[in-house]
Amino acid sequence: MRELYRIGLGPSSSHTMGPRFAAEAFRERVPHAALIRITLYGSLAATGKGHLTDRAVSEPFKPIPTEIVWDAARILPLHPNGLKFEAFDAAEQLIDSWTGYSVGGGALMDAQGIASGGAECYPFASMQEILETAAAEGRPLWAFVEQYEGREVWVFLETIWQAMQRAIERGINADGVLPGELRLARKASSYHAKALNMAGHFNQTALLFSYALAVSEENASGGEVVTAPTCGASGVLPAVLHFLQKQYQFPTDKLLRALATAGLIGNLVKRNASISGAEVGCQGEVGVACAMAAGAAAQLLGGSVYQIEYAAEMGLEHHLGLTCDPIGGYVQIPCIERNAIAAARAVDCAAYALLSDGRHVVSFDEVVKTMLETGKDMKAGYRETAEGGLAKIHFMKRI
C-alpha cells in the first residue's frame, strides 16, 4: 500500500513527485557539490515545463547552482521518463552521477531496472489467484492486505484517507484560476454549490463531479494530494469514497477496507502492466483509478469478491485505448474532466456488477494484459508527450 498511495505535491507523480524524490536522494550523496546538472529525457523533457519538473528537481539542491538540460528527443532504454543527475566540484570535475527513471505513481527505478520500495510482499501474481484463495478460505479481499502488510497498515491507510478528505475540502472551497498558460478556471466550488440546488440523479452526479474536480484542481495547482494510483488520476478514488460515505454514512473502518481493496487492484496493474501515462497512456492512470474506485465501491455496497473483480474489470476495460495528450503539457485539459467522468463511471460499474451474479466473460487479468499491449501499440505522441491527440489539434488551432 505504501508503494501505491503516496502523499505529496502535484501536479504529476511521474513528472513532479518521482523526480523530486530522486533529487532529494541524490542531494544526500553530494553535500559538497558546487554545481548540479540534471538532464531530463523523453516524456519528462517533452511535458516537464507544464508539469513543473524543473522546479521539482532543482529545489532540493538550493542553494547549489542547478543546470537543467531538456532532451526530449532521446529516450533511455527502460522507460520514457528517464533522468540523469551529475554533481561537479568547484573545478568543474564530475564527482558523482545517477541515472534512473520515474516510472509512475512517484516510484523510481535505477539504470539496472531495480525498482525502489524493496521486494514484493504479496505471493499473488494475478487477480485470479487472489479470487481462488479468497473463495477457498471464505475471506474478503481486504483481509489479504492485513495478512501480508500487518495490522499497522490500517494506521497508514487512515492517514491516506485523511489526506484525501483534506484535498476535497480545500478544493471545494477554492476559487480562481489554475496556474499556467491555459488560464483554466476552477470549477469544483461552483459545481458543488449548484449540486445543492438540484435533486435526484443530477444532485448526486453533480456532487460526485465536484469532489473529483476538487482534488484534481488541487493537484493541478501543486497542492497536496494522494497518488491513487497517480497524481493525474488522484481525484477519482477520493471522490467515489467521499460520495458514498456522504450517501450511506459508512464508518471509517469500512472506508479503509475499501482503500485496501482498491490498493490491491492498483498494485496488480503496477505489477503486470503499468500506471505510467508516458508508458501506456491515460488508460494506465485514469483507467486504473476507475477500476480501483469501482472495486472499492462494489465492496462498500456489499458486493462479493466476484462482483468486486467484475466492477474493477469494467472500470479498466471501458478506458482501454485512452491516450495521454495533455494540452500544453499541463495536467489540466483533458485530465481534470477525465477524473470527474471516471468517478461517475466507477459508480456505474459498481452498480452494473452488483446487479449481476459476478459471472462474466472477460477477466480483470485479461484486461490488464490488453491495456499493456494497447499502450505499447500507441504512438509516442499519445503517451504524455503533448505531441499528439488533443494537445496537437488544439495547438494547431491556436497557431
Protein backbone atom coordinates (compact mmCIF):
# COMPACT_ATOMS: atom_id res chain seq x y z
CA MET A 1 0.00 0.00 0.00
CA ARG A 2 2.87 2.38 0.79
CA GLU A 3 4.23 1.93 -2.72
CA LEU A 4 0.89 2.85 -4.28
CA TYR A 5 -0.58 5.56 -2.04
CA ARG A 6 1.85 8.44 -1.60
CA ILE A 7 1.04 11.83 -0.09
CA GLY A 8 2.79 14.61 -1.96
CA LEU A 9 2.54 17.74 -4.04
CA GLY A 10 1.08 17.80 -7.55
CA PRO A 11 0.74 18.21 -10.40
CA SER A 12 2.29 14.91 -11.52
CA SER A 13 3.54 11.85 -9.68
CA SER A 14 5.77 10.80 -12.57
CA HIS A 15 6.92 14.26 -13.63
CA THR A 16 6.98 16.07 -10.28
CA MET A 17 6.83 13.75 -7.27
CA GLY A 18 9.13 10.97 -8.52
CA PRO A 19 11.82 13.33 -9.88
CA ARG A 20 11.76 15.28 -6.62
CA PHE A 21 12.26 12.06 -4.62
CA ALA A 22 15.21 11.25 -6.88
CA ALA A 23 16.68 14.74 -6.43
CA GLU A 24 16.37 14.54 -2.65
CA ALA A 25 18.14 11.17 -2.60
CA PHE A 26 20.96 12.40 -4.85
CA ARG A 27 21.34 15.59 -2.78
CA GLU A 28 22.25 13.48 0.25
CA ARG A 29 25.02 11.82 -1.77
CA VAL A 30 26.70 15.08 -2.83
CA PRO A 31 26.58 17.52 0.11
CA HIS A 32 29.72 19.35 -1.06
CA ALA A 33 28.87 19.70 -4.76
CA ALA A 34 29.46 23.09 -6.39
CA LEU A 35 27.23 22.54 -9.44
CA ILE A 36 24.42 20.14 -10.35
CA ARG A 37 23.42 19.24 -13.88
CA ILE A 38 20.10 17.45 -14.41
CA THR A 39 19.21 16.01 -17.80
CA LEU A 40 15.58 15.16 -18.48
CA TYR A 41 14.84 12.72 -21.30
CA GLY A 42 11.82 11.70 -23.37
CA SER A 43 8.45 12.44 -21.83
CA LEU A 44 9.99 14.14 -18.79
CA ALA A 45 11.51 16.73 -21.12
CA ALA A 46 8.56 16.93 -23.53
CA THR A 47 5.99 17.92 -20.90
CA GLY A 48 8.24 18.75 -17.97
CA LYS A 49 7.75 22.51 -18.05
CA GLY A 50 3.98 22.20 -17.83
CA HIS A 51 4.37 19.66 -15.03
CA LEU A 52 6.87 21.86 -13.11
CA THR A 53 9.54 19.16 -13.35
CA ASP A 54 12.38 21.70 -13.45
CA ARG A 55 11.23 23.22 -10.17
CA ALA A 56 10.74 19.79 -8.58
CA VAL A 57 14.27 18.60 -9.35
CA SER A 58 16.10 21.87 -8.66
CA GLU A 59 14.57 22.94 -5.33
CA PRO A 60 16.14 20.14 -3.23
CA PHE A 61 19.63 21.35 -4.27
CA LYS A 62 19.27 25.00 -3.23
CA PRO A 63 21.47 27.00 -2.87
CA ILE A 64 23.72 24.90 -5.14
CA PRO A 65 23.52 26.20 -8.74
CA THR A 66 21.50 23.83 -10.91
CA GLU A 67 21.53 23.43 -14.68
CA ILE A 68 18.56 21.77 -16.42
CA VAL A 69 19.07 20.06 -19.79
CA TRP A 70 15.91 19.21 -21.76
CA ASP A 71 16.46 16.27 -24.14
CA ALA A 72 13.02 15.23 -25.39
CA ALA A 73 14.44 13.56 -28.49
CA ARG A 74 16.38 10.95 -26.56
CA ILE A 75 14.60 8.11 -24.74
CA LEU A 76 16.60 5.97 -22.34
CA PRO A 77 16.29 2.17 -22.73
CA LEU A 78 13.97 1.16 -19.88
CA HIS A 79 11.26 3.84 -19.71
CA PRO A 80 10.21 7.12 -21.42
CA ASN A 81 10.67 9.06 -18.15
CA GLY A 82 14.45 8.99 -17.85
CA LEU A 83 16.65 11.44 -15.93
CA LYS A 84 20.30 11.84 -15.02
CA PHE A 85 21.89 13.75 -12.14
CA GLU A 86 25.52 14.88 -12.31
CA ALA A 87 27.43 16.62 -9.50
CA PHE A 88 30.56 18.69 -10.10
CA ASP A 89 33.14 20.21 -7.78
CA ALA A 90 34.47 23.78 -7.86
CA ALA A 91 36.93 22.80 -10.60
CA GLU A 92 34.02 21.52 -12.72
CA GLN A 93 35.15 17.92 -12.32
CA LEU A 94 32.46 15.24 -12.16
CA ILE A 95 32.27 13.77 -8.65
CA ASP A 96 29.10 11.65 -8.81
CA SER A 97 26.21 10.76 -11.12
CA TRP A 98 22.98 8.76 -11.09
CA THR A 99 20.73 7.72 -13.96
CA GLY A 100 17.24 6.36 -13.43
CA TYR A 101 13.58 6.52 -14.26
CA SER A 102 10.36 7.91 -12.81
CA VAL A 103 8.02 5.02 -13.60
CA GLY A 104 4.67 6.37 -12.38
CA GLY A 105 2.93 6.98 -9.08
CA GLY A 106 6.06 8.56 -7.61
CA ALA A 107 8.05 5.32 -7.91
CA LEU A 108 11.64 5.22 -9.14
CA MET A 109 13.78 2.66 -10.95
CA ASP A 110 17.55 2.67 -11.39
CA ALA A 111 19.51 2.09 -14.58
CA GLN A 112 19.67 -1.65 -13.85
CA GLY A 113 15.88 -1.90 -13.74
CA ILE A 114 15.67 -2.29 -9.97
CA ALA A 115 12.62 -0.53 -8.57
CA SER A 116 12.53 1.41 -5.31
CA GLY A 117 10.49 0.10 -2.42
CA GLY A 118 12.01 -3.29 -1.80
CA ALA A 119 10.71 -6.78 -2.52
CA GLU A 120 7.09 -7.67 -3.34
CA CYS A 121 5.31 -8.73 -0.16
CA TYR A 122 2.33 -10.46 -1.81
CA PRO A 123 2.59 -14.01 -3.18
CA PHE A 124 -0.13 -13.43 -5.79
CA ALA A 125 0.73 -12.71 -9.41
CA SER A 126 -2.84 -12.27 -10.64
CA MET A 127 -6.37 -11.41 -9.62
CA GLN A 128 -7.39 -14.98 -10.44
CA GLU A 129 -5.02 -16.32 -7.77
CA ILE A 130 -6.47 -13.92 -5.22
CA LEU A 131 -10.05 -14.87 -6.11
CA GLU A 132 -9.32 -18.59 -5.84
CA THR A 133 -7.69 -18.16 -2.44
CA ALA A 134 -10.49 -15.88 -1.24
CA ALA A 135 -13.12 -18.40 -2.33
CA ALA A 136 -11.30 -21.35 -0.76
CA GLU A 137 -10.84 -19.56 2.56
CA GLY A 138 -14.05 -17.52 2.57
CA ARG A 139 -12.14 -14.29 3.08
CA PRO A 140 -12.75 -10.73 1.80
CA LEU A 141 -10.12 -9.12 -0.41
CA TRP A 142 -9.08 -6.54 2.18
CA ALA A 143 -8.10 -9.33 4.60
CA PHE A 144 -5.12 -10.19 2.38
CA VAL A 145 -3.78 -6.67 2.86
CA GLU A 146 -3.79 -7.08 6.63
CA GLN A 147 -2.26 -10.56 6.34
CA TYR A 148 0.72 -9.51 4.23
CA GLU A 149 1.29 -5.94 5.39
CA GLY A 150 0.37 -6.27 9.08
CA ARG A 151 -2.24 -4.57 11.21
CA GLU A 152 -0.22 -1.35 11.14
CA VAL A 153 -1.35 -0.90 7.55
CA TRP A 154 -4.67 0.43 8.87
CA VAL A 155 -2.90 3.31 10.60
CA PHE A 156 -1.20 4.13 7.31
CA LEU A 157 -4.45 3.91 5.33
CA GLU A 158 -6.15 6.22 7.81
CA THR A 159 -3.52 8.88 7.13
CA ILE A 160 -4.17 8.37 3.42
CA TRP A 161 -7.92 8.76 3.86
CA GLN A 162 -7.46 11.92 5.93
CA ALA A 163 -5.20 13.41 3.25
CA MET A 164 -7.80 12.61 0.58
CA GLN A 165 -10.52 14.32 2.60
CA ARG A 166 -8.34 17.40 3.15
CA ALA A 167 -7.79 17.70 -0.59
CA ILE A 168 -11.54 17.57 -1.23
CA GLU A 169 -12.23 20.17 1.45
CA ARG A 170 -9.59 22.58 0.13
CA GLY A 171 -10.67 22.12 -3.47
CA ILE A 172 -14.37 22.63 -2.75
CA ASN A 173 -13.64 25.95 -1.06
CA ALA A 174 -11.13 27.28 -3.59
CA ASP A 175 -11.89 29.72 -6.38
CA GLY A 176 -9.83 31.44 -9.02
CA VAL A 177 -7.63 30.34 -11.89
CA LEU A 178 -5.23 27.40 -12.03
CA PRO A 179 -1.55 28.24 -12.64
CA GLY A 180 -0.15 28.05 -16.14
CA GLU A 181 -0.73 29.45 -19.59
CA LEU A 182 -4.13 27.79 -20.08
CA ARG A 183 -5.74 30.10 -17.52
CA LEU A 184 -8.27 27.41 -16.64
CA ALA A 185 -10.84 28.45 -14.05
CA ARG A 186 -11.53 26.26 -11.03
CA LYS A 187 -14.99 24.66 -11.18
CA ALA A 188 -15.31 22.47 -8.07
CA SER A 189 -16.75 25.20 -5.85
CA SER A 190 -19.46 26.27 -8.32
CA TYR A 191 -20.34 22.66 -9.20
CA HIS A 192 -20.78 21.89 -5.51
CA ALA A 193 -22.95 24.97 -4.98
CA LYS A 194 -25.13 24.07 -7.97
CA ALA A 195 -25.44 20.48 -6.76
CA LEU A 196 -27.03 21.67 -3.53
CA ASN A 197 -29.86 23.22 -5.56
CA MET A 198 -30.52 20.07 -7.56
CA ALA A 199 -32.43 16.92 -6.73
CA GLY A 200 -32.33 13.23 -7.55
CA HIS A 201 -29.85 11.92 -10.09
CA PHE A 202 -28.49 15.34 -11.04
CA ASN A 203 -27.80 16.25 -7.42
CA GLN A 204 -25.81 13.06 -6.85
CA THR A 205 -23.92 13.29 -10.14
CA ALA A 206 -23.04 16.94 -9.59
CA LEU A 207 -21.80 16.22 -6.06
CA LEU A 208 -19.63 13.38 -7.34
CA PHE A 209 -18.25 15.62 -10.08
CA SER A 210 -17.47 18.37 -7.59
CA TYR A 211 -15.48 16.06 -5.31
CA ALA A 212 -13.37 14.74 -8.20
CA LEU A 213 -12.83 18.24 -9.56
CA ALA A 214 -11.82 19.47 -6.11
CA VAL A 215 -8.94 17.00 -5.81
CA SER A 216 -7.85 17.28 -9.44
CA GLU A 217 -7.78 21.08 -9.25
CA GLU A 218 -5.75 20.90 -6.05
CA ASN A 219 -3.33 18.63 -7.88
CA ALA A 220 -3.11 20.94 -10.89
CA SER A 221 -2.32 23.86 -8.58
CA GLY A 222 0.56 21.97 -6.97
CA GLY A 223 -1.37 21.19 -3.78
CA GLU A 224 -1.14 18.12 -1.57
CA VAL A 225 -2.87 15.02 -2.96
CA VAL A 226 -2.58 11.23 -2.75
CA THR A 227 -1.41 9.16 -5.70
CA ALA A 228 -4.31 6.83 -6.47
CA PRO A 229 -2.59 5.45 -8.45
CA THR A 230 -1.05 8.72 -9.78
CA CYS A 231 -1.37 12.45 -9.22
CA GLY A 232 -3.02 12.93 -12.61
CA ALA A 233 -5.73 10.42 -11.60
CA SER A 234 -5.85 11.39 -7.93
CA GLY A 235 -9.43 12.70 -7.99
CA VAL A 236 -11.31 9.51 -8.86
CA LEU A 237 -10.98 7.27 -5.80
CA PRO A 238 -11.34 10.01 -3.14
CA ALA A 239 -14.43 11.35 -4.91
CA VAL A 240 -16.16 7.97 -5.02
CA LEU A 241 -15.35 7.09 -1.40
CA HIS A 242 -16.34 10.54 -0.11
CA PHE A 243 -19.57 10.46 -2.12
CA LEU A 244 -20.57 7.02 -0.80
CA GLN A 245 -19.70 7.99 2.75
CA LYS A 246 -21.99 11.01 2.47
CA GLN A 247 -24.77 8.92 0.92
CA TYR A 248 -24.68 5.95 3.27
CA GLN A 249 -22.79 7.12 6.39
CA PHE A 250 -20.22 4.33 6.21
CA PRO A 251 -17.91 4.12 9.26
CA THR A 252 -14.21 4.82 8.80
CA ASP A 253 -13.26 1.14 9.14
CA LYS A 254 -15.27 0.22 6.05
CA LEU A 255 -13.74 3.05 4.05
CA LEU A 256 -10.24 1.93 4.99
CA ARG A 257 -11.08 -1.61 3.90
CA ALA A 258 -12.30 -0.20 0.59
CA LEU A 259 -9.00 1.66 0.25
CA ALA A 260 -7.17 -1.61 0.88
CA THR A 261 -9.12 -3.45 -1.82
CA ALA A 262 -8.58 -0.56 -4.25
CA GLY A 263 -4.88 -0.79 -3.42
CA LEU A 264 -4.81 -4.49 -4.28
CA ILE A 265 -6.36 -3.69 -7.66
CA GLY A 266 -3.90 -0.87 -8.37
CA ASN A 267 -0.89 -2.91 -7.33
CA LEU A 268 -1.87 -5.77 -9.61
CA VAL A 269 -1.83 -3.36 -12.55
CA LYS A 270 1.54 -1.96 -11.45
CA ARG A 271 2.94 -5.49 -11.24
CA ASN A 272 1.57 -6.82 -14.52
CA ALA A 273 1.33 -3.70 -16.70
CA SER A 274 1.92 -0.02 -15.90
CA ILE A 275 0.35 3.05 -14.30
CA SER A 276 2.59 5.45 -16.22
CA GLY A 277 0.92 7.71 -18.78
CA ALA A 278 4.26 8.05 -20.54
CA GLU A 279 4.38 4.28 -21.00
CA VAL A 280 0.75 3.24 -21.68
CA GLY A 281 -1.29 6.43 -21.96
CA CYS A 282 -4.08 7.67 -19.71
CA GLN A 283 -5.69 4.23 -19.62
CA GLY A 284 -2.94 3.39 -17.11
CA GLU A 285 -3.79 6.40 -14.95
CA VAL A 286 -7.47 7.37 -15.08
CA GLY A 287 -8.42 3.90 -16.32
CA VAL A 288 -6.73 2.21 -13.38
CA ALA A 289 -8.13 4.80 -10.96
CA CYS A 290 -11.61 3.99 -12.25
CA ALA A 291 -11.00 0.27 -11.75
CA MET A 292 -9.77 0.87 -8.20
CA ALA A 293 -12.75 3.08 -7.36
CA ALA A 294 -15.26 0.71 -8.97
CA GLY A 295 -13.95 -2.25 -6.97
CA ALA A 296 -13.92 -0.21 -3.76
CA ALA A 297 -17.49 0.95 -4.37
CA ALA A 298 -18.72 -2.57 -5.09
CA GLN A 299 -17.21 -3.76 -1.81
CA LEU A 300 -18.73 -0.90 0.19
CA LEU A 301 -22.14 -1.69 -1.27
CA GLY A 302 -21.99 -5.35 -0.26
CA GLY A 303 -20.58 -6.99 -3.36
CA SER A 304 -18.97 -10.42 -3.41
CA VAL A 305 -15.33 -10.85 -4.37
CA TYR A 306 -16.50 -11.80 -7.88
CA GLN A 307 -18.67 -8.69 -8.19
CA ILE A 308 -15.75 -6.56 -6.98
CA GLU A 309 -13.49 -8.09 -9.63
CA TYR A 310 -16.20 -7.53 -12.27
CA ALA A 311 -16.58 -3.87 -11.32
CA ALA A 312 -12.82 -3.34 -11.50
CA GLU A 313 -12.63 -5.15 -14.83
CA MET A 314 -15.29 -2.89 -16.34
CA GLY A 315 -13.66 0.23 -14.95
CA LEU A 316 -10.45 -0.55 -16.82
CA GLU A 317 -11.99 -2.20 -19.90
CA HIS A 318 -14.01 0.87 -20.80
CA HIS A 319 -10.95 3.08 -20.66
CA LEU A 320 -8.87 0.89 -22.99
CA GLY A 321 -7.08 3.00 -25.58
CA LEU A 322 -7.39 6.24 -23.64
CA THR A 323 -4.49 8.47 -24.68
CA CYS A 324 -2.42 10.82 -22.54
CA ASP A 325 -2.48 14.06 -24.55
CA PRO A 326 -2.27 16.99 -22.11
CA ILE A 327 -2.68 20.36 -23.80
CA GLY A 328 0.45 22.41 -23.27
CA GLY A 329 1.86 19.64 -21.09
CA TYR A 330 -0.36 20.69 -18.17
CA VAL A 331 -2.30 18.23 -16.00
CA GLN A 332 -5.45 20.26 -16.68
CA ILE A 333 -7.05 19.59 -20.08
CA PRO A 334 -8.34 16.91 -20.55
CA CYS A 335 -7.09 15.45 -17.26
CA ILE A 336 -9.34 17.23 -14.75
CA GLU A 337 -12.58 16.47 -16.60
CA ARG A 338 -11.49 12.87 -17.06
CA ASN A 339 -11.26 12.43 -13.28
CA ALA A 340 -14.85 13.62 -12.85
CA ILE A 341 -16.22 11.43 -15.63
CA ALA A 342 -14.24 8.40 -14.41
CA ALA A 343 -15.62 8.85 -10.87
CA ALA A 344 -19.18 8.67 -12.22
CA ARG A 345 -18.26 5.71 -14.41
CA ALA A 346 -16.78 3.88 -11.41
CA VAL A 347 -20.07 4.15 -9.53
CA ASP A 348 -21.90 2.94 -12.65
CA CYS A 349 -19.55 -0.04 -13.00
CA ALA A 350 -20.13 -0.97 -9.36
CA ALA A 351 -23.90 -0.79 -9.86
CA TYR A 352 -23.72 -2.89 -13.01
CA ALA A 353 -21.62 -5.56 -11.30
CA LEU A 354 -23.89 -5.64 -8.23
CA LEU A 355 -26.90 -6.26 -10.46
CA SER A 356 -25.16 -9.36 -11.82
CA ASP A 357 -24.09 -12.54 -10.07
CA GLY A 358 -20.46 -11.67 -10.74
CA ARG A 359 -20.02 -14.02 -13.68
CA HIS A 360 -18.69 -12.50 -16.90
CA VAL A 361 -16.58 -13.42 -19.91
CA VAL A 362 -13.52 -11.17 -19.85
CA SER A 363 -11.43 -11.31 -16.67
CA PHE A 364 -9.65 -8.46 -14.93
CA ASP A 365 -6.29 -10.11 -15.65
CA GLU A 366 -7.08 -10.26 -19.37
CA VAL A 367 -7.96 -6.57 -19.44
CA VAL A 368 -4.70 -5.67 -17.67
CA LYS A 369 -2.72 -7.57 -20.30
CA THR A 370 -4.76 -5.92 -23.05
CA MET A 371 -4.11 -2.49 -21.56
CA LEU A 372 -0.35 -3.07 -21.58
CA GLU A 373 -0.38 -4.31 -25.17
CA THR A 374 -2.57 -1.39 -26.24
CA GLY A 375 -0.20 1.05 -24.55
CA LYS A 376 2.81 -0.41 -26.33
CA ASP A 377 0.98 -0.09 -29.65
CA MET A 378 0.25 3.61 -29.11
CA LYS A 379 2.39 6.11 -30.94
CA ALA A 380 4.67 8.11 -28.68
CA GLY A 381 2.62 11.23 -29.42
CA TYR A 382 -0.26 9.76 -27.43
CA ARG A 383 1.83 8.94 -24.36
CA GLU A 384 2.35 12.13 -22.36
CA THR A 385 4.48 13.99 -24.88
CA ALA A 386 1.88 16.65 -25.82
CA GLU A 387 2.75 15.92 -29.47
CA GLY A 388 -0.48 14.18 -30.48
CA GLY A 389 -4.21 13.98 -29.89
CA LEU A 390 -5.92 16.93 -28.25
CA ALA A 391 -2.61 18.60 -27.47
CA LYS A 392 -1.61 18.65 -31.13
CA ILE A 393 -5.01 19.61 -32.58
CA HIS A 394 -5.55 22.42 -30.08
CA PHE A 395 -2.03 23.74 -30.61
CA MET A 396 -2.54 23.80 -34.39
CA LYS A 397 -5.81 25.67 -33.91
CA ARG A 398 -4.06 28.32 -31.80
CA ILE A 399 -1.40 28.75 -34.48
